[in-house]
Amino acid sequence: MIRLPEPAGAIGRGLLVLVCAAGLLAVGSSGPVRRPAGVAVLLPPPSADPLAAARQVAGQRPTDATAWAELGIAAVDRARSTLDGGLLDEADRALTRSLVLRPERNHEALVGSGMLANARHEFDTARGFGQRATTMAPDRAAGYAVLADAELQLGHLTAATAATQRLLDLAPTTAAYTRASYDLETHGRTAEAVMALERALELAVTPGERAFSAHRLGDLNWEQGRPEAAEQYYRQALATQPDDHFAAFGLARSAAALGRTDEALGRYADLVARMPQPQFLLEYAELLLATGHRGDAEAQFATLGAEVRLATGPVDLQLARYLADHGEPAEAVRLLTEEWQRRQSPLVAEELAWALHRAGRDEEALPHARFAATPGGAGALGAYRRGVIEQALGLPGAAELLNEALSRNPYFSPRYAAHARELLRADRTGAAPHH
């Protein structure tokens, strides 16, 4: 169990957090500024564009290993919201140069390399960098952020708890509070998760931190079935950082939930034209299907199919979801089984369970679906999927799970929210549902 600091205001006294992150989180490059008691310190305002500032410094100091490491960290941080793979390549070059200039005792480059590996879903590699960084400098926070992210994604929850606690103890900054919000959310403590993110937003010092905290507040409101509130946070994030594609994605799905279908379709179309990421393409295609635009949906599915064929490295969970629902479920099972052997994460378990269900293997699917829910629930979509699997097996708790999904977020999916309602109607009337 994690002990959060007790700030005055945003988070109540004695707030406790359990850890199980739902995804990668914001990673800051440094801890809080340490100021002598009673002394006012005037600091220069943070750059409006930390990446541009880091590029300038590295250009001015080409033999400075720290400058190149900070450039790598800034590039990874920007890529988090823009999803620009070119920035990850830039980070790789900068971090490699830093390590060439100072191969030993280069804490900043170890942290940056761990961030880069996490961004590329190379979690074992990231874990190694995090361990090296925290061993080298046990009282510096940034290494624990890398380590916490990697351990969580690998399903090592006890180790992740220890790393997150150390991070909170050393530097209760935006990076730490965003992690805490994930922990609380996945254990069903959503009100406290919102408070943690509000604290993260309050402490944010860069545009990226402010945008990330705001769009995550949007996500939390969305996941609780409050699209109006979510929309306001997504707009705030985009006002801070216009290339935050996850915030743009949030605006599209919020518009759909609020019945502004034409606006939602337009937002999705603009987004996938700029950033054809699997999650964006898949949700756009499913909204197109739900609104009768089958031809346009098939075009998006064709793009997803091409991305599957071109994919290398660790499986993208959204591409696996596409294969399970609209492509080849058996191939999704194969890819996700391989991923499960690499990391026994609740995220992987949920997708593997669903792929097994779609492949007609419900008895094998059920343990994975239950594992995905054990840290504290897998959200509305996870509750729906487990309900469908349990219904297929004739288990008595299926209707309760389907009701839970709709109670958590009645807008969780244009396709599957409607299917959950159909299944519940069929359960009440005895009619055979359509799938």
Coordinates of C-alpha atoms in Angstrom, one line a residue:
M1 CA 0.0 0.0 0.0
I2 CA 1.3 3.4 -1.0
R3 CA 1.4 6.4 1.3
L4 CA 0.8 9.7 -0.5
P5 CA 2.1 13.0 0.8
E6 CA -0.5 15.1 2.5
P7 CA -0.6 18.4 0.6
A8 CA -2.7 21.3 1.8
G9 CA -5.8 21.5 -0.3
A10 CA -6.3 19.2 -3.3
I11 CA -5.9 15.8 -1.6
G12 CA -7.4 15.0 1.8
R13 CA -5.3 13.9 4.8
G14 CA -4.4 10.2 5.1
L15 CA -5.1 9.3 1.5
L16 CA -3.9 5.8 0.7
V17 CA -3.3 4.3 -2.7
L18 CA -3.0 0.8 -4.0
V19 CA -1.0 0.3 -7.2
C20 CA -1.9 -1.2 -10.5
A21 CA -1.3 1.2 -13.5
A22 CA -3.4 1.0 -16.5
G23 CA -0.8 2.3 -18.9
L24 CA 2.4 4.3 -19.2
L25 CA 2.4 7.6 -17.2
A26 CA 4.0 11.0 -17.4
V27 CA 7.7 10.9 -16.5
G28 CA 9.3 14.1 -15.3
S29 CA 13.0 14.6 -15.9
S30 CA 13.8 16.0 -12.4
G31 CA 12.4 16.3 -8.9
P32 CA 11.1 19.4 -7.1
V33 CA 13.2 22.5 -6.6
R34 CA 14.7 22.4 -3.1
R35 CA 14.4 25.8 -1.5
P36 CA 16.0 26.8 1.8
A37 CA 13.3 27.4 4.5
G38 CA 12.2 31.0 4.6
V39 CA 14.1 32.1 1.5
A40 CA 12.3 33.3 -1.6
V41 CA 14.0 32.0 -4.7
L42 CA 13.2 33.7 -8.1
L43 CA 13.3 31.1 -10.8
P44 CA 13.2 31.7 -14.6
P45 CA 9.8 30.7 -16.0
P46 CA 9.8 27.2 -17.7
S47 CA 10.2 27.3 -21.5
A48 CA 7.0 27.3 -23.4
D49 CA 8.7 24.6 -25.6
P50 CA 11.0 22.5 -23.5
L51 CA 12.0 20.4 -26.6
A52 CA 13.1 23.5 -28.5
A53 CA 15.0 24.7 -25.5
A54 CA 16.8 21.3 -25.1
R55 CA 17.7 21.3 -28.8
Q56 CA 19.2 24.8 -28.5
V57 CA 21.3 23.8 -25.5
A58 CA 22.6 20.7 -27.1
G59 CA 23.5 22.6 -30.2
Q60 CA 25.4 25.2 -28.1
R61 CA 27.1 22.5 -26.0
P62 CA 27.9 19.6 -28.4
T63 CA 30.3 17.9 -26.0
D64 CA 28.0 18.1 -22.9
A65 CA 26.7 14.6 -22.2
T66 CA 24.0 16.0 -19.9
A67 CA 22.7 18.4 -22.5
W68 CA 22.2 15.5 -25.0
A69 CA 20.5 13.3 -22.3
E70 CA 18.1 16.1 -21.5
L71 CA 17.3 16.5 -25.2
G72 CA 16.6 12.8 -25.4
I73 CA 14.3 13.0 -22.3
A74 CA 12.5 16.1 -23.8
A75 CA 11.9 14.3 -27.1
V76 CA 10.4 11.2 -25.4
D77 CA 8.2 13.4 -23.3
R78 CA 6.9 15.2 -26.4
A79 CA 6.3 12.0 -28.2
R80 CA 4.1 10.8 -25.4
S81 CA 1.2 13.1 -26.5
T82 CA 2.1 13.7 -30.2
L83 CA 2.8 10.0 -31.0
D84 CA 5.5 11.1 -33.3
G85 CA 7.8 8.2 -33.9
G86 CA 10.4 10.5 -35.4
L87 CA 10.8 12.1 -31.9
L88 CA 11.7 8.7 -30.5
D89 CA 14.4 8.3 -33.2
E90 CA 15.7 11.7 -32.3
A91 CA 15.7 10.7 -28.6
D92 CA 17.6 7.5 -29.5
R93 CA 20.3 9.5 -31.3
A94 CA 20.6 12.1 -28.5
L95 CA 20.9 9.5 -25.7
T96 CA 23.4 7.4 -27.7
R97 CA 25.5 10.5 -28.1
S98 CA 25.3 11.3 -24.4
L99 CA 26.5 7.8 -23.5
V100 CA 29.4 8.0 -26.0
L101 CA 30.4 11.3 -24.4
R102 CA 30.1 9.9 -20.8
P103 CA 29.7 6.1 -20.8
E104 CA 30.0 5.8 -17.0
R105 CA 28.0 7.5 -14.2
N106 CA 25.6 9.0 -16.7
H107 CA 22.3 9.0 -14.7
E108 CA 20.4 11.3 -17.0
A109 CA 21.1 9.1 -20.0
L110 CA 20.1 5.9 -18.1
V111 CA 16.8 7.6 -17.2
G112 CA 16.2 8.8 -20.7
S113 CA 17.1 5.4 -22.2
G114 CA 14.6 3.8 -19.8
M115 CA 11.9 6.3 -20.8
L116 CA 12.6 5.5 -24.5
A117 CA 12.4 1.8 -23.9
N118 CA 9.1 2.2 -22.1
A119 CA 7.7 4.3 -24.9
R120 CA 8.7 1.5 -27.3
H121 CA 7.1 -1.1 -25.1
E122 CA 10.4 -2.7 -24.4
F123 CA 9.6 -3.1 -20.8
D124 CA 12.3 -5.6 -19.8
T125 CA 14.9 -3.3 -21.2
A126 CA 13.3 -0.3 -19.5
R127 CA 13.3 -2.2 -16.2
G128 CA 17.1 -2.8 -16.5
F129 CA 17.7 0.9 -17.1
G130 CA 15.5 1.8 -14.2
Q131 CA 17.4 -0.6 -11.9
R132 CA 20.7 0.8 -13.0
A133 CA 19.6 4.4 -12.5
T134 CA 18.2 3.8 -9.0
T135 CA 21.3 1.8 -8.0
M136 CA 23.5 4.6 -9.2
A137 CA 21.5 7.3 -7.5
P138 CA 19.1 6.0 -4.9
D139 CA 18.0 9.4 -3.8
R140 CA 17.1 10.8 -7.2
A141 CA 13.5 10.4 -8.2
A142 CA 13.6 10.0 -12.0
G143 CA 14.9 6.5 -12.1
Y144 CA 12.0 5.3 -9.9
A145 CA 9.5 6.7 -12.4
V146 CA 11.1 4.6 -15.1
L147 CA 11.2 1.6 -12.9
A148 CA 7.6 1.9 -11.7
D149 CA 6.3 2.2 -15.3
A150 CA 8.2 -0.9 -16.4
E151 CA 7.4 -3.0 -13.4
L152 CA 3.7 -2.2 -13.8
Q153 CA 3.6 -3.1 -17.4
L154 CA 5.4 -6.3 -16.7
G155 CA 2.8 -7.2 -14.1
H156 CA 5.3 -7.0 -11.2
L157 CA 2.9 -5.2 -8.9
T158 CA 4.9 -5.5 -5.6
A159 CA 8.0 -4.1 -7.2
A160 CA 6.0 -1.4 -8.9
T161 CA 4.5 -0.4 -5.5
A162 CA 8.0 -0.1 -4.0
A163 CA 9.2 2.1 -6.8
T164 CA 6.2 4.3 -6.8
Q165 CA 6.4 4.8 -3.1
R166 CA 10.0 5.8 -3.3
L167 CA 9.1 8.2 -6.1
L168 CA 6.4 9.8 -4.0
D169 CA 8.7 10.1 -1.0
L170 CA 11.5 11.7 -3.0
A171 CA 9.5 14.0 -5.4
P172 CA 5.7 14.5 -5.0
T173 CA 5.5 16.1 -8.3
T174 CA 3.1 15.8 -11.3
A175 CA 4.9 12.6 -12.4
A176 CA 4.2 11.0 -9.1
Y177 CA 0.6 12.1 -8.8
T178 CA -0.4 11.0 -12.3
R179 CA 0.8 7.6 -11.3
A180 CA -1.2 7.7 -8.1
S181 CA -4.3 8.5 -10.1
Y182 CA -3.9 5.4 -12.2
D183 CA -3.5 3.3 -9.1
L184 CA -6.6 4.7 -7.5
E185 CA -8.7 4.4 -10.6
T186 CA -7.8 0.8 -11.2
H187 CA -8.9 0.0 -7.7
G188 CA -12.3 1.6 -8.1
R189 CA -11.4 4.7 -6.1
T190 CA -12.2 7.1 -8.8
A191 CA -13.0 10.2 -6.6
E192 CA -9.6 10.0 -5.1
A193 CA -8.1 9.4 -8.5
V194 CA -9.6 12.7 -9.7
M195 CA -8.2 14.5 -6.7
A196 CA -4.7 13.1 -7.4
L197 CA -4.9 14.3 -11.0
E198 CA -6.1 17.7 -9.8
R199 CA -3.0 17.9 -7.6
A200 CA -0.9 16.8 -10.6
L201 CA -2.4 19.6 -12.7
E202 CA -1.8 22.1 -9.9
L203 CA 1.9 21.1 -9.7
A204 CA 2.5 21.0 -13.5
V205 CA 5.2 23.4 -14.7
T206 CA 5.5 22.6 -18.4
P207 CA 2.9 22.7 -21.1
G208 CA 3.3 18.9 -21.6
E209 CA 2.6 18.2 -17.9
R210 CA -0.4 20.5 -17.9
A211 CA -1.9 19.0 -21.1
F212 CA -1.2 15.4 -19.9
S213 CA -2.9 16.1 -16.5
A214 CA -5.9 17.8 -18.1
H215 CA -6.5 15.1 -20.7
R216 CA -6.2 12.4 -18.1
L217 CA -8.8 14.2 -16.0
G218 CA -10.9 14.1 -19.2
D219 CA -10.3 10.3 -19.5
L220 CA -11.3 9.8 -15.9
N221 CA -14.6 11.7 -16.4
W222 CA -15.2 9.8 -19.7
E223 CA -14.7 6.5 -18.0
Q224 CA -17.2 7.4 -15.3
G225 CA -19.8 8.2 -18.0
R226 CA -19.5 12.0 -17.8
P227 CA -18.8 13.1 -21.4
E228 CA -19.7 16.8 -20.8
A229 CA -17.1 17.2 -18.0
A230 CA -14.6 15.1 -20.0
E231 CA -15.0 17.4 -23.0
Q232 CA -14.1 20.5 -20.9
Y233 CA -10.8 18.9 -19.8
Y234 CA -9.9 17.8 -23.3
R235 CA -10.4 21.3 -24.5
Q236 CA -8.2 22.6 -21.7
A237 CA -5.5 20.1 -22.7
L238 CA -5.6 21.2 -26.4
A239 CA -5.5 24.8 -25.5
T240 CA -2.3 24.1 -23.6
Q241 CA -0.7 21.8 -26.2
P242 CA -2.5 21.7 -29.6
D243 CA -0.7 18.6 -30.7
D244 CA -2.0 16.4 -27.8
H245 CA -3.6 13.8 -30.0
F246 CA -5.1 11.9 -27.1
A247 CA -7.1 15.0 -26.1
A248 CA -8.3 15.4 -29.7
F249 CA -9.3 11.7 -29.6
G250 CA -11.2 12.4 -26.4
L251 CA -13.1 15.3 -28.0
A252 CA -14.2 13.0 -30.8
R253 CA -15.5 10.2 -28.5
S254 CA -17.2 12.8 -26.2
A255 CA -19.0 14.4 -29.2
A256 CA -20.2 10.9 -30.2
A257 CA -21.5 10.2 -26.7
L258 CA -23.3 13.5 -26.6
G259 CA -25.2 12.7 -29.8
R260 CA -23.2 15.1 -32.0
T261 CA -22.4 12.3 -34.5
D262 CA -21.5 14.4 -37.5
E263 CA -19.0 16.4 -35.4
A264 CA -17.6 13.2 -33.9
L265 CA -17.1 11.7 -37.4
G266 CA -15.4 14.9 -38.6
R267 CA -13.1 15.0 -35.6
Y268 CA -12.1 11.3 -36.0
A269 CA -11.5 11.8 -39.7
D270 CA -9.2 14.8 -39.1
L271 CA -7.4 12.9 -36.3
V272 CA -6.7 9.7 -38.3
A273 CA -5.6 11.8 -41.3
R274 CA -2.9 13.4 -39.1
M275 CA -2.2 10.4 -36.8
P276 CA -3.4 7.0 -38.0
Q277 CA -2.8 5.2 -34.7
P278 CA -4.6 1.9 -34.2
Q279 CA -6.8 3.0 -31.3
F280 CA -8.0 6.1 -33.2
L281 CA -8.6 4.1 -36.4
L282 CA -10.5 1.3 -34.6
E283 CA -12.8 3.5 -32.7
Y284 CA -13.5 5.7 -35.8
A285 CA -14.3 2.5 -37.8
E286 CA -16.6 1.2 -35.1
L287 CA -18.5 4.5 -34.9
L288 CA -18.8 4.5 -38.7
L289 CA -20.3 1.0 -38.5
A290 CA -22.7 2.0 -35.8
T291 CA -23.9 4.9 -37.9
G292 CA -24.4 2.9 -41.1
H293 CA -21.2 4.0 -43.0
R294 CA -20.0 0.5 -43.7
G295 CA -17.9 1.5 -46.8
D296 CA -16.0 4.1 -44.9
A297 CA -15.5 1.7 -42.0
E298 CA -14.0 -0.9 -44.2
A299 CA -11.5 1.7 -45.4
Q300 CA -10.3 2.2 -41.8
F301 CA -10.2 -1.6 -41.3
A302 CA -8.0 -1.9 -44.4
T303 CA -5.6 0.6 -42.9
L304 CA -5.5 -1.4 -39.7
G305 CA -4.9 -4.6 -41.6
A306 CA -1.9 -2.9 -43.3
E307 CA -0.6 -1.9 -39.9
V308 CA -0.8 -5.5 -38.7
R309 CA 1.2 -6.6 -41.7
L310 CA 3.9 -4.0 -41.2
A311 CA 4.1 -4.3 -37.4
T312 CA 7.3 -5.4 -35.8
G313 CA 8.4 -5.9 -32.2
P314 CA 5.9 -6.3 -29.3
V315 CA 2.3 -6.6 -30.3
D316 CA 0.2 -3.5 -30.2
L317 CA -2.8 -4.3 -28.0
Q318 CA -5.1 -2.2 -30.2
L319 CA -4.0 -4.1 -33.3
A320 CA -4.7 -7.3 -31.5
R321 CA -8.1 -6.0 -30.5
Y322 CA -8.8 -5.2 -34.2
L323 CA -7.8 -8.8 -35.2
A324 CA -10.0 -10.3 -32.6
D325 CA -13.1 -8.3 -33.5
H326 CA -12.7 -7.6 -37.2
G327 CA -9.9 -9.8 -38.5
E328 CA -8.5 -13.1 -37.5
P329 CA -9.2 -14.1 -33.9
A330 CA -6.9 -17.1 -34.0
E331 CA -4.0 -14.8 -35.0
A332 CA -4.9 -12.4 -32.2
V333 CA -4.8 -15.3 -29.8
R334 CA -1.3 -16.3 -31.1
L335 CA 0.1 -12.8 -30.8
L336 CA -1.4 -12.2 -27.4
T337 CA -0.3 -15.6 -26.0
E338 CA 3.3 -14.6 -27.0
E339 CA 2.8 -11.3 -25.3
W340 CA 1.4 -12.9 -22.2
Q341 CA 4.5 -15.1 -21.9
R342 CA 6.6 -11.9 -21.9
R343 CA 4.5 -9.9 -19.4
Q344 CA 1.6 -11.1 -17.3
S345 CA -0.1 -7.7 -17.1
P346 CA -3.9 -7.2 -16.6
L347 CA -4.0 -5.3 -19.8
V348 CA -2.6 -8.2 -21.8
A349 CA -4.9 -10.6 -19.9
E350 CA -8.0 -8.7 -20.8
E351 CA -7.2 -8.6 -24.5
L352 CA -6.2 -12.3 -24.5
A353 CA -9.4 -13.3 -22.8
W354 CA -11.4 -11.4 -25.4
A355 CA -9.4 -12.9 -28.3
L356 CA -10.0 -16.4 -26.9
H357 CA -13.7 -15.7 -26.6
R358 CA -13.9 -14.5 -30.2
A359 CA -12.0 -17.6 -31.3
G360 CA -14.7 -19.7 -29.5
R361 CA -12.5 -20.7 -26.5
D362 CA -14.5 -19.3 -23.6
E363 CA -13.4 -21.8 -21.0
E364 CA -9.8 -20.8 -21.6
A365 CA -10.8 -17.1 -21.7
L366 CA -12.5 -17.0 -18.3
P367 CA -9.3 -17.2 -16.1
H368 CA -7.7 -14.4 -18.1
A369 CA -10.8 -12.2 -17.8
R370 CA -10.9 -12.8 -14.1
F371 CA -7.2 -12.1 -13.7
A372 CA -7.7 -8.8 -15.6
A373 CA -10.3 -7.8 -13.0
T374 CA -8.4 -8.8 -9.9
P375 CA -6.4 -5.6 -9.4
G376 CA -9.7 -3.7 -9.0
G377 CA -11.7 -4.0 -12.2
A378 CA -10.9 -3.5 -15.8
G379 CA -13.3 -0.6 -16.5
A380 CA -16.6 -0.7 -18.4
L381 CA -15.2 -2.5 -21.4
G382 CA -13.6 -5.1 -19.2
A383 CA -16.8 -5.7 -17.3
Y384 CA -18.7 -6.1 -20.6
R385 CA -16.2 -8.6 -21.9
R386 CA -16.2 -10.7 -18.8
G387 CA -20.0 -10.6 -18.8
V388 CA -20.2 -11.8 -22.4
I389 CA -17.7 -14.7 -21.6
E390 CA -19.6 -15.7 -18.4
Q391 CA -22.9 -15.6 -20.3
A392 CA -21.4 -17.8 -23.0
L393 CA -20.5 -20.3 -20.3
G394 CA -23.9 -20.1 -18.7
L395 CA -22.6 -18.6 -15.4
P396 CA -25.0 -16.7 -13.1
G397 CA -23.1 -13.5 -12.8
A398 CA -23.2 -12.4 -16.4
A399 CA -26.1 -10.0 -16.2
E400 CA -24.6 -8.3 -13.2
L401 CA -21.4 -7.7 -15.1
L402 CA -23.2 -6.3 -18.1
N403 CA -25.2 -4.0 -15.9
E404 CA -21.9 -2.9 -14.2
A405 CA -20.4 -2.0 -17.6
L406 CA -23.4 0.2 -18.5
S407 CA -23.5 1.7 -15.0
R408 CA -19.8 2.6 -15.2
N409 CA -20.0 4.2 -18.6
P410 CA -23.1 3.9 -20.8
Y411 CA -21.0 5.3 -23.7
F412 CA -18.0 2.9 -23.4
S413 CA -18.4 1.6 -27.0
P414 CA -20.8 2.5 -29.9
R415 CA -20.9 -1.2 -30.7
Y416 CA -20.7 -3.0 -27.4
A417 CA -22.7 -0.8 -25.2
A418 CA -25.7 -1.4 -27.6
H419 CA -24.8 -5.2 -27.5
A420 CA -24.8 -5.2 -23.7
R421 CA -28.3 -3.7 -23.7
E422 CA -29.5 -6.3 -26.2
L423 CA -28.1 -9.1 -24.1
L424 CA -29.8 -7.8 -21.0
R425 CA -33.1 -7.5 -22.8
A426 CA -32.8 -11.0 -24.1
D427 CA -32.0 -12.2 -20.6
R428 CA -35.2 -10.6 -19.3
T429 CA -37.4 -11.8 -22.2
G430 CA -35.8 -15.1 -23.1
A431 CA -35.3 -14.0 -26.7
A432 CA -32.2 -15.0 -28.6
P433 CA -29.8 -12.0 -28.9
H434 CA -27.9 -11.0 -32.0
H435 CA -24.2 -10.6 -32.0

